[in-house]
């Protein structure tokens, strides 16, 4: 069996398929590697994902459960949940070669090791940084798959690697920018989930645009403070992977983190007892922002950072603070220099 | 007649009355100076503005058409349309004294002279900069008057002036921050209107959150480039009066600038002929962003700034460019460093 595919996406979810469509619209042939038999079978028969059959994919997109599509790929796009990344990298590590480029679309930090996704690839896949890129921006899969215009940022310590990825996916509705701040892009993509929880909460409590905008503005300042401790560049937070992603994630009712905050608000309004653990267990999928809140709070505390919004979310999620009162306390501030 | 009022608001509109409520909630007695007889009469009888009778004001708020309330005020808040500022300052100039503090809530640039509102006060009112403050942030009057939480920025070349104003209006739902960048606050408040037009346009064309967030992120970069030429501080654009106000104005369907853009989109979608002049004449009130677009475009061109979004709006408003095609062209970019 000779496998000619050169670009492979690892993942079977919405974002994996939306991104496959970007690549195929950019003229790139792509194979989706999926271990979900049902998805593979359905796609082979219908050129559709079984869960969103309204989208039919072009011939540029194929699917396979054969690991050779990992082995033979020149570029591997990783679009799996963050917490599955470590085991996947360990499992497929013997298929990698030094010429391959790895582009990460997964967002989050590995809870067990506190490593970012690029660090997981470096450590467990023995991949050198110049062969790693991360892609992030205000990119809701549900809009991308409808070909609504979006922009994204691709970062790599090697700008030629970043450019290569950008060329592969630059399409009429997907504008690509490049950067060398891998760390900043990863940290921003992770931290924004914390504030998306808060945005969901204030939205469910009907606080209005003024509160929303003030919270996002102050949130960005906090993200920069935390990112600075972790070695991220400030300018990255002002760009697509920082501010851009923050606005989209905090605005859209489709994100898990926003939904978590929104549900907390609904529970308060209905005067029910708030039990965060129960809420997390009952909601669909993992809200990465829950774990990130804890990690970020510890960093903030250790470094004496001024992060009242983060503290507010932490107290609500981990210290049984009453959400409404905690938010009101947040406003009771002394006049300070911006 | 002995007039004991010390704080006076000049203006009769929604924002003037919403701000009066902030002051009274902060424990400050305030007199609204209005030359609109109907408003004065109605308020005296009902403690309400005739156009929004759902809000009744406390005894802390009084109203007057007597110019003595300008003369005797220690602090004067200016909440009139920007294009009326020059003639008002000229008319009342003989009532001013060197101890008065002037705080400007009006936003916009005087079209005739290209001066900012603080420059108008300096030039036509002979007020020294240390007695002038500007107040700006994500502060939709419609939400403020409902006492929904908001934050604002008060800037003055004299920080003690800024603090004085902050103390007057710092209330449980109105958090105040201070700054010394008067120019930056004014320029940001003016420029954001340009991008609110674009936001309204893309929203009416149903482009989605991804486009919206990318546009705001890139808009902020352009605002900083233009502001830099005009002597504004970059950091101001990242704060409440920049980013914060931009998000609110671009999100809310209530702003005139957003409405202008939205209507342009509606006209395109209905395949009617787009006539900007007619549209401006038919819409309610002045969309300041229309004039600002022209002024900002000239600054950008003269200084060779990279402002593709501004250029796009300019072409649509002043050069009969086809909006949809112009937006699509905007996306057709080479890969560039963020």
XYZ file of C-alpha atoms in Angstrom:
676
model
C 0.000 0.000 0.000
C 1.540 3.271 -1.117
C 0.256 6.252 0.795
C 0.694 9.579 -0.941
C -1.026 11.794 1.577
C 1.256 14.497 2.860
C -0.984 16.530 5.164
C -2.817 14.795 7.966
C -5.228 16.047 10.593
C -5.387 14.031 13.807
C -8.850 14.352 15.308
C -12.487 13.553 14.635
C -14.353 16.525 16.087
C -16.027 19.617 14.742
C -12.879 21.729 14.615
C -10.899 18.932 12.915
C -13.447 18.746 10.112
C -13.902 22.506 9.848
C -10.151 22.832 9.530
C -10.071 20.104 6.876
C -12.476 22.243 4.893
C -10.177 25.267 5.226
C -7.259 23.213 3.926
C -9.218 21.798 1.022
C -10.540 25.273 0.139
C -6.939 26.465 0.195
C -6.141 23.787 -2.391
C -4.414 21.448 0.030
C -5.108 17.715 -0.060
C -5.671 16.433 3.430
C -6.330 13.169 5.195
C -8.171 13.039 8.486
C -6.795 10.388 10.795
C -9.545 9.108 13.032
C -9.787 6.115 15.313
C -13.557 6.483 15.523
C -14.736 3.663 13.273
C -18.219 5.038 12.891
C -16.924 8.406 11.700
C -14.482 6.771 9.264
C -17.092 4.469 7.806
C -19.749 7.171 7.483
C -17.355 9.643 5.911
C -16.076 7.103 3.376
C -19.634 6.408 2.276
C -21.043 9.943 2.398
C -18.149 12.417 2.500
C -19.850 13.768 5.641
C -19.321 13.617 9.382
C -22.162 11.561 10.909
C -22.968 14.329 13.420
C -23.152 17.226 10.954
C -24.429 15.862 7.695
C -25.273 19.306 6.362
C -21.670 19.646 5.195
C -20.340 17.532 2.343
C -16.593 17.559 1.864
C -14.697 17.815 -1.409
C -12.480 15.094 -2.850
C -9.482 16.895 -1.398
C -10.499 15.526 1.994
C -10.099 11.836 2.739
C -10.240 9.866 5.964
C -8.290 6.935 7.323
C -7.701 4.914 10.469
C -4.385 3.672 9.098
C -1.416 4.961 11.088
C 0.562 5.220 7.870
C -1.156 8.568 7.275
C 0.659 9.811 10.356
C 3.927 8.214 9.363
C 3.866 9.523 5.799
C 2.641 13.023 6.546
C 4.901 15.987 5.979
C 2.634 18.109 8.131
C 0.561 16.861 11.043
C -2.249 19.009 12.432
C -3.266 18.102 15.987
C -6.931 18.764 16.720
C -7.677 16.495 19.667
C -8.728 17.458 23.209
C -5.797 18.803 25.215
C -6.020 16.123 27.883
C -5.637 13.367 25.269
C -2.548 14.904 23.714
C 0.092 13.327 25.936
C -1.088 9.753 25.465
C -1.574 10.267 21.724
C 1.927 11.649 21.309
C 3.339 8.745 23.306
C 1.375 6.245 21.250
C 2.348 7.626 17.831
C 5.851 8.754 18.696
C 7.452 5.864 16.801
C 5.737 7.079 13.623
C 7.335 10.547 13.700
C 10.371 11.604 11.690
C 12.653 14.655 12.014
C 11.368 16.291 8.829
C 7.748 16.429 9.884
C 6.102 19.659 10.914
C 3.637 19.580 13.794
C 0.931 22.187 13.993
C -1.181 22.257 17.153
C -4.788 23.437 17.093
C -5.655 21.840 20.443
C -5.939 24.341 23.275
C -5.289 23.808 26.939
C -2.636 22.728 29.395
C -1.996 19.128 30.341
C -3.437 18.929 33.843
C -1.135 16.134 34.995
C 2.139 17.786 33.997
C 1.222 21.493 33.678
C 2.873 21.418 30.240
C 1.537 23.311 27.235
C 0.702 21.348 24.090
C 3.952 22.316 22.364
C 5.896 21.252 25.443
C 4.102 17.900 25.356
C 5.252 17.418 21.753
C 8.794 18.405 22.647
C 9.028 16.222 25.725
C 7.007 13.149 24.817
C 7.454 13.250 21.038
C 11.073 14.425 21.014
C 10.150 17.048 18.449
C 12.445 20.044 18.058
C 10.793 23.444 18.565
C 11.555 24.654 15.039
C 9.304 21.887 13.708
C 6.390 22.904 15.931
C 3.749 25.538 15.208
C 0.592 26.525 17.072
C -2.504 27.957 15.441
C -4.958 30.086 17.398
C -7.372 32.959 16.961
C -11.056 33.843 17.047
C -11.983 30.668 15.196
C -15.324 29.176 16.195
C -15.570 25.942 14.231
C -19.300 26.439 13.723
C -18.636 29.614 11.723
C -15.513 28.397 9.941
C -17.354 25.401 8.546
C -19.893 27.846 7.087
C -17.009 29.682 5.406
C -17.652 32.881 7.332
C -14.538 35.104 7.257
C -11.990 34.617 10.021
C -8.391 35.452 10.792
C -5.873 33.388 12.705
C -2.364 33.493 14.069
C 0.263 30.819 13.439
C 3.277 30.904 15.724
C 6.527 29.004 15.610
C 10.044 29.617 16.845
C 10.924 29.070 13.168
C 9.225 31.648 10.968
C 9.707 29.461 7.906
C 7.687 26.753 9.673
C 4.970 29.294 10.504
C 4.926 30.508 6.897
C 4.666 26.952 5.568
C 1.570 26.341 7.675
C 0.123 29.713 6.735
C 0.502 28.899 3.040
C -1.263 25.577 3.487
C -4.382 27.089 5.033
C -4.561 30.633 3.662
C -7.907 30.637 1.871
C -10.393 33.289 0.688
C -12.193 33.326 4.028
C -9.280 32.450 6.315
C -6.621 35.135 6.703
C -3.381 34.025 8.328
C -0.876 36.041 10.305
C 2.385 34.730 11.714
C 4.350 35.214 14.918
C 7.309 33.709 16.778
C 5.674 33.709 20.229
C 4.555 30.098 20.677
C 4.371 30.457 24.439
C 2.238 33.597 24.272
C -0.219 32.046 21.844
C -0.595 28.955 24.018
C -0.953 30.845 27.293
C -3.433 33.344 25.821
C -5.536 30.545 24.332
C -5.634 28.870 27.698
C -6.203 31.890 29.953
C -9.044 33.313 27.901
C -11.175 30.358 29.019
C -11.064 31.630 32.595
C -12.578 34.946 31.597
C -15.086 33.303 29.274
C -16.552 31.685 32.402
C -16.908 35.132 33.969
C -18.394 36.541 30.756
C -20.992 33.765 30.712
C -21.851 34.493 34.325
C -22.326 38.237 33.876
C -24.309 37.628 30.711
C -26.726 35.300 32.460
C -27.128 37.887 35.219
C -28.089 40.435 32.537
C -25.333 42.932 33.350
C -25.189 44.540 29.882
C -22.588 45.604 27.315
C -20.894 48.107 29.628
C -20.039 45.440 32.188
C -19.072 42.964 29.473
C -16.638 45.378 27.796
C -15.131 46.545 31.074
C -14.608 42.941 32.157
C -12.921 41.987 28.873
C -10.685 45.048 29.020
C -9.596 44.351 32.567
C -9.347 40.614 31.805
C -6.818 41.302 29.077
C -4.687 43.220 31.570
C -4.769 40.262 33.958
C -3.923 37.799 31.175
C -0.872 39.904 30.336
C 0.295 39.933 33.962
C 0.029 36.150 34.217
C 1.488 35.598 30.745
C 4.447 37.768 31.632
C 5.337 35.489 34.545
C 5.178 32.514 32.176
C 7.400 34.050 29.504
C 4.753 35.157 26.997
C 5.143 38.342 24.967
C 2.716 41.128 25.861
C 2.008 42.041 22.222
C 0.601 38.569 21.562
C -2.217 39.280 24.004
C -3.218 42.361 22.021
C -3.510 40.312 18.840
C -5.781 37.689 17.326
C -4.752 34.842 19.638
C -5.244 37.059 22.708
C -7.832 39.788 22.446
C -9.424 38.315 19.304
C -9.961 34.890 20.785
C -11.049 36.415 24.112
C -13.816 38.480 22.486
C -15.137 35.534 20.467
C -15.012 33.007 23.294
C -16.551 35.433 25.761
C -19.298 36.453 23.311
C -20.325 33.126 21.909
C -22.826 31.063 23.856
C -21.337 27.992 22.159
C -18.155 27.656 24.197
C -18.068 25.267 27.137
C -16.477 27.815 29.407
C -19.047 30.473 28.637
C -21.735 27.856 29.205
C -20.290 26.942 32.604
C -20.476 30.578 33.723
C -23.906 31.021 32.215
C -25.250 27.979 34.043
C -23.853 29.250 37.347
C -25.833 32.439 36.766
C -28.987 30.512 35.942
C -28.683 28.504 39.143
C -28.274 31.665 41.238
C -31.238 33.323 39.561
C -33.448 30.312 40.214
C -32.361 30.375 43.890
C -31.141 26.789 43.728
C -28.090 25.617 45.603
C -24.916 26.014 43.617
C -22.720 22.902 43.568
C -19.857 23.410 41.148
C -18.731 19.772 41.179
C -22.220 18.572 40.301
C -22.508 21.208 37.618
C -19.209 20.146 36.047
C -20.215 16.505 36.133
C -23.569 17.204 34.523
C -22.357 19.473 31.727
C -21.260 18.225 28.333
C -17.512 17.916 28.002
C -14.678 19.448 29.972
C -14.594 23.203 30.558
C -10.827 23.695 30.363
C -11.198 27.079 32.042
C -12.099 25.387 35.326
C -8.639 23.835 35.639
C -6.915 26.874 34.216
C -8.545 29.067 36.871
C -6.850 27.057 39.601
C -3.444 27.054 37.917
C -3.624 30.760 37.089
C -4.754 31.663 40.597
C -1.763 29.869 42.080
C 0.591 31.725 39.747
C -1.070 35.029 40.591
C -0.878 34.447 44.318
C 2.734 33.287 44.234
C 3.760 36.355 42.232
C 1.522 38.863 44.045
C -0.266 39.875 40.846
C -3.220 42.257 40.832
C -5.911 39.986 39.351
C -9.287 40.795 40.966
C -11.320 39.169 38.175
C -9.371 35.927 38.349
C -9.679 35.917 42.134
C -13.423 36.424 41.786
C -13.806 33.404 39.476
C -11.530 31.317 41.688
C -13.561 32.122 44.786
C -16.784 31.184 43.021
C -15.440 27.936 41.549
C -13.260 26.712 44.398
C -14.224 28.486 47.607
C -18.015 28.398 47.559
C -18.205 32.188 47.334
C -21.637 33.590 46.556
C -21.325 34.680 42.913
C -23.521 37.772 43.011
C -21.948 39.173 46.167
C -18.463 38.367 44.881
C -19.174 40.304 41.691
C -20.552 43.246 43.631
C -17.455 43.278 45.847
C -15.374 43.423 42.692
C -16.933 46.787 41.890
C -16.303 48.224 45.300
C -12.859 49.452 44.401
C -10.774 52.393 45.352
C -10.053 54.839 42.571
C -6.874 53.699 40.896
C -4.606 54.565 38.021
C -5.508 52.634 34.889
C -31.317 84.626 44.564
C -28.546 82.721 46.260
C -27.499 79.701 44.268
C -25.773 77.017 46.268
C -25.372 74.443 43.535
C -21.805 73.468 43.103
C -21.941 70.756 40.457
C -23.664 71.432 37.175
C -24.288 69.259 34.132
C -24.711 71.111 30.855
C -26.955 69.068 28.569
C -30.483 67.726 28.261
C -30.028 64.341 26.608
C -30.062 60.753 27.731
C -26.410 60.662 28.777
C -26.719 63.939 30.715
C -29.571 62.533 32.795
C -27.982 59.108 33.201
C -24.856 60.820 34.458
C -26.911 62.965 36.844
C -28.185 59.735 38.320
C -24.618 58.468 38.785
C -23.694 61.660 40.614
C -26.747 61.582 42.829
C -26.176 57.899 43.616
C -22.603 58.833 44.535
C -24.040 61.331 47.032
C -23.307 64.414 44.958
C -25.898 67.155 44.590
C -26.183 68.177 40.986
C -28.059 70.702 38.874
C -28.793 70.041 35.236
C -28.542 73.194 33.151
C -30.898 72.936 30.213
C -32.148 75.479 27.721
C -34.934 73.151 26.629
C -37.953 74.714 28.320
C -40.114 71.648 27.929
C -37.536 69.448 29.643
C -37.043 71.951 32.480
C -40.766 72.374 33.073
C -41.523 68.652 32.933
C -38.640 67.768 35.224
C -39.603 70.397 37.801
C -43.128 68.972 37.937
C -42.331 65.263 37.743
C -38.637 64.761 38.535
C -38.506 62.919 35.193
C -37.234 63.600 31.687
C -40.264 63.893 29.352
C -38.796 61.319 26.940
C -37.997 58.626 29.510
C -40.575 58.854 32.239
C -39.728 55.401 33.580
C -36.934 56.988 35.621
C -37.687 59.271 38.549
C -34.769 61.239 39.929
C -33.909 61.806 43.561
C -33.938 65.175 45.306
C -30.191 65.381 44.765
C -30.917 66.239 41.137
C -32.410 69.597 40.238
C -32.794 71.413 36.937
C -32.453 75.037 35.881
C -32.288 77.284 32.841
C -30.617 80.004 34.887
C -27.044 80.665 33.785
C -26.097 81.264 37.405
C -25.824 77.508 37.806
C -22.950 77.652 35.359
C -21.407 80.687 37.023
C -21.631 79.280 40.539
C -20.566 75.736 39.762
C -17.290 74.417 41.074
C -17.436 71.573 38.597
C -19.077 71.722 35.171
C -19.842 68.509 33.299
C -20.267 68.978 29.549
C -22.688 66.514 28.001
C -23.801 68.218 24.792
C -23.259 67.097 21.179
C -19.677 67.693 20.053
C -20.650 70.010 17.214
C -22.453 72.348 19.631
C -19.516 72.599 22.017
C -17.694 75.510 20.387
C -20.677 77.863 20.302
C -21.721 76.883 23.833
C -18.245 77.585 25.206
C -18.167 80.916 23.403
C -21.606 81.806 24.724
C -20.918 80.924 28.366
C -17.272 81.940 28.480
C -17.991 85.085 30.495
C -19.492 82.895 33.240
C -16.335 80.862 33.788
C -13.807 81.451 36.557
C -10.255 80.156 37.045
C -11.195 77.856 39.937
C -13.796 75.868 38.032
C -13.123 72.351 36.877
C -14.451 71.299 33.484
C -15.177 67.654 32.796
C -16.072 66.691 29.238
C -18.355 63.755 28.501
C -19.107 64.875 24.937
C -17.292 62.826 22.303
C -16.161 63.883 18.874
C -13.983 66.387 17.078
C -15.181 69.829 16.058
C -15.583 69.485 12.300
C -14.944 73.145 11.538
C -11.668 73.450 13.430
C -10.488 69.819 13.782
C -10.059 70.514 17.500
C -10.848 67.994 20.228
C -13.339 68.962 22.912
C -10.624 69.778 25.460
C -8.870 71.931 22.876
C -12.134 73.783 22.271
C -12.353 74.551 25.998
C -8.739 75.678 26.079
C -8.973 77.853 23.004
C -12.486 79.304 23.152
C -12.995 79.190 26.919
C -9.437 80.143 27.929
C -9.414 77.254 30.374
C -6.057 75.961 31.532
C -5.429 72.235 30.889
C -5.025 71.402 34.581
C -8.675 72.400 35.110
C -9.927 70.138 32.317
C -10.800 66.442 32.561
C -12.363 64.057 30.071
C -14.494 61.066 30.999
C -14.845 58.108 28.661
C -15.350 54.358 28.695
C -17.813 51.632 27.777
C -20.744 53.665 29.117
C -23.981 53.186 27.216
C -26.409 55.639 28.824
C -29.274 53.169 28.433
C -27.503 50.718 30.763
C -26.082 53.298 33.162
C -29.531 54.706 33.843
C -30.612 51.190 34.812
C -27.710 51.090 37.264
C -26.036 48.188 35.490
C -22.352 47.988 36.500
C -19.887 49.975 34.410
C -16.340 51.257 34.600
C -14.954 54.489 33.215
C -11.723 56.396 32.765
C -11.205 60.007 33.817
C -8.173 61.726 32.350
C -6.598 65.071 33.113
C -3.125 66.544 32.829
C -3.630 67.199 36.551
C -4.133 63.970 38.457
C -5.688 65.840 41.371
C -8.341 67.155 38.967
C -8.952 63.621 37.691
C -9.220 62.323 41.259
C -11.663 65.059 42.221
C -13.977 64.069 39.379
C -13.555 60.388 40.188
C -14.595 61.007 43.795
C -17.710 62.876 42.680
C -19.020 60.037 40.532
C -17.591 56.873 42.071
C -20.730 54.937 42.988
C -21.578 51.294 43.714
C -22.206 50.527 40.033
C -19.774 52.993 38.485
C -16.094 52.187 38.954
C -13.678 54.987 38.111
C -10.083 54.792 36.948
C -7.826 57.772 36.300
C -5.192 58.647 33.708
C -3.158 61.627 32.520
C -3.631 60.996 28.796
C -6.367 63.456 27.821
C -5.410 63.327 24.151
C -5.464 59.539 24.032
C -8.883 59.332 25.666
C -10.332 61.882 23.248
C -8.791 60.348 20.131
C -9.803 56.819 21.132
C -13.376 57.922 21.834
C -13.527 59.516 18.431
C -11.802 56.832 16.347
C -13.829 53.955 17.753
C -16.869 55.366 15.925
C -15.218 54.620 12.583
C -14.886 50.954 13.430
C -18.365 50.811 14.936
C -19.646 51.597 11.434
C -17.689 48.635 10.086
C -18.915 46.430 12.928
C -22.514 47.344 12.128
C -21.931 46.535 8.471
C -20.403 43.106 9.064
C -23.089 42.310 11.607
C -25.889 43.091 9.164
C -24.135 40.904 6.582
C -24.199 38.057 9.134
C -20.442 37.498 9.198
C -20.311 36.000 12.688
C -18.266 36.297 15.886
C -14.993 35.283 14.245
C -15.116 38.173 11.793
C -16.318 40.570 14.465
C -13.472 39.734 16.855
C -10.821 39.809 14.145
C -12.079 43.193 12.967
C -12.033 44.658 16.488
C -8.544 43.306 17.116
C -7.174 44.749 13.896
C -9.186 47.967 14.424
C -7.444 48.548 17.735
C -4.072 48.261 15.982
C -5.154 50.879 13.442
C -6.484 53.196 16.156
C -3.098 53.004 17.868
C -1.249 53.869 14.650
C -3.441 56.932 14.057
C -3.419 57.925 17.726
C 0.356 57.759 17.757
C 0.563 60.371 14.999
C -1.750 62.607 17.030
C 0.216 62.318 20.272
C -1.939 59.792 22.125
C -0.410 57.181 24.419
C -0.632 53.611 23.158
C -1.588 52.207 26.580
C -4.773 54.295 26.613
C -6.058 52.353 23.612
C -5.684 49.091 25.522
C -7.813 50.424 28.366
C -11.431 51.284 29.087
C -11.574 54.395 26.890
C -10.023 52.497 23.966
C -10.692 48.788 23.792
C -13.542 48.931 26.318
C -15.474 51.627 24.510
C -14.702 49.996 21.144
C -16.210 46.664 22.186
C -19.357 48.272 23.592
C -19.944 50.664 20.710
C -19.261 47.982 18.129
C -21.509 45.459 19.901
C -24.485 47.590 20.765
C -27.149 48.124 18.122
C -28.018 51.385 19.910
C -25.127 53.531 18.685
C -25.627 55.791 15.682
C -22.411 54.660 14.071
C -23.236 51.004 14.389
C -26.683 51.783 12.983
C -25.179 53.571 9.980
C -23.083 50.512 9.122
C -25.978 48.172 9.772
C -28.245 50.130 7.447
C -25.641 50.055 4.684
C -25.642 46.281 5.004
C -29.441 46.123 4.893
C -29.489 48.199 1.706
C -26.945 45.930 0.027
C -28.838 42.819 1.035
C -32.095 44.197 -0.346
C -30.272 44.987 -3.641
C -31.264 48.647 -3.463
C -28.972 51.408 -4.615
C -26.700 52.661 -1.872
C -26.640 56.441 -1.516
C -24.641 57.389 1.559
C -25.692 61.057 1.563
C -29.374 60.124 1.468
C -28.828 57.548 4.182
C -27.121 60.097 6.433
C -29.891 62.628 5.843
C -32.602 60.087 6.644
C -31.076 58.667 9.788
C -31.669 60.033 13.246
C -28.916 62.292 14.473
C -25.332 62.690 13.360
C -23.110 59.636 13.072
C -19.849 61.236 14.220
C -17.912 58.333 12.738
C -18.746 59.500 9.227
C -16.720 62.692 9.664
C -14.033 60.968 11.689
C -13.522 58.448 8.881
C -12.567 61.243 6.497
C -10.254 62.963 8.969
C -8.590 59.694 10.002
C -8.160 58.589 6.390
C -6.340 61.810 5.555
C -4.025 61.350 8.533
C -3.367 57.750 7.544
C -2.605 58.615 3.945
C -0.345 61.522 4.829
C 1.634 59.360 7.245
C 1.631 56.187 5.124
C -0.048 54.142 7.857
C -1.152 50.545 7.328
C -4.898 50.888 7.932
C -6.776 48.510 5.594
C -9.975 48.564 7.681
C -10.128 52.356 7.750
C -9.450 52.465 4.009
C -12.271 49.996 3.468
C -14.778 52.153 5.380
C -13.538 55.295 3.643
C -13.982 53.745 0.209
C -17.513 52.662 1.065
C -18.547 56.013 2.590
C -16.758 58.430 0.275
C -15.790 56.647 -2.937
C -18.898 54.676 -3.813
C -17.065 51.389 -3.382
C -19.257 48.320 -3.364
C -19.314 47.283 0.322
C -19.385 43.515 -0.092
C -16.591 43.429 -2.664
C -14.539 45.878 -0.610
C -14.858 43.653 2.425
C -13.891 40.583 0.436
C -10.844 42.389 -0.955
C -9.864 43.160 2.608
C -9.506 39.447 3.253
C -7.360 38.832 0.225
C -4.150 39.593 2.036
C -0.652 38.312 1.833
C 0.556 36.446 4.889
C 2.085 39.007 7.201
C 3.684 39.294 10.598
C 1.153 40.170 13.266
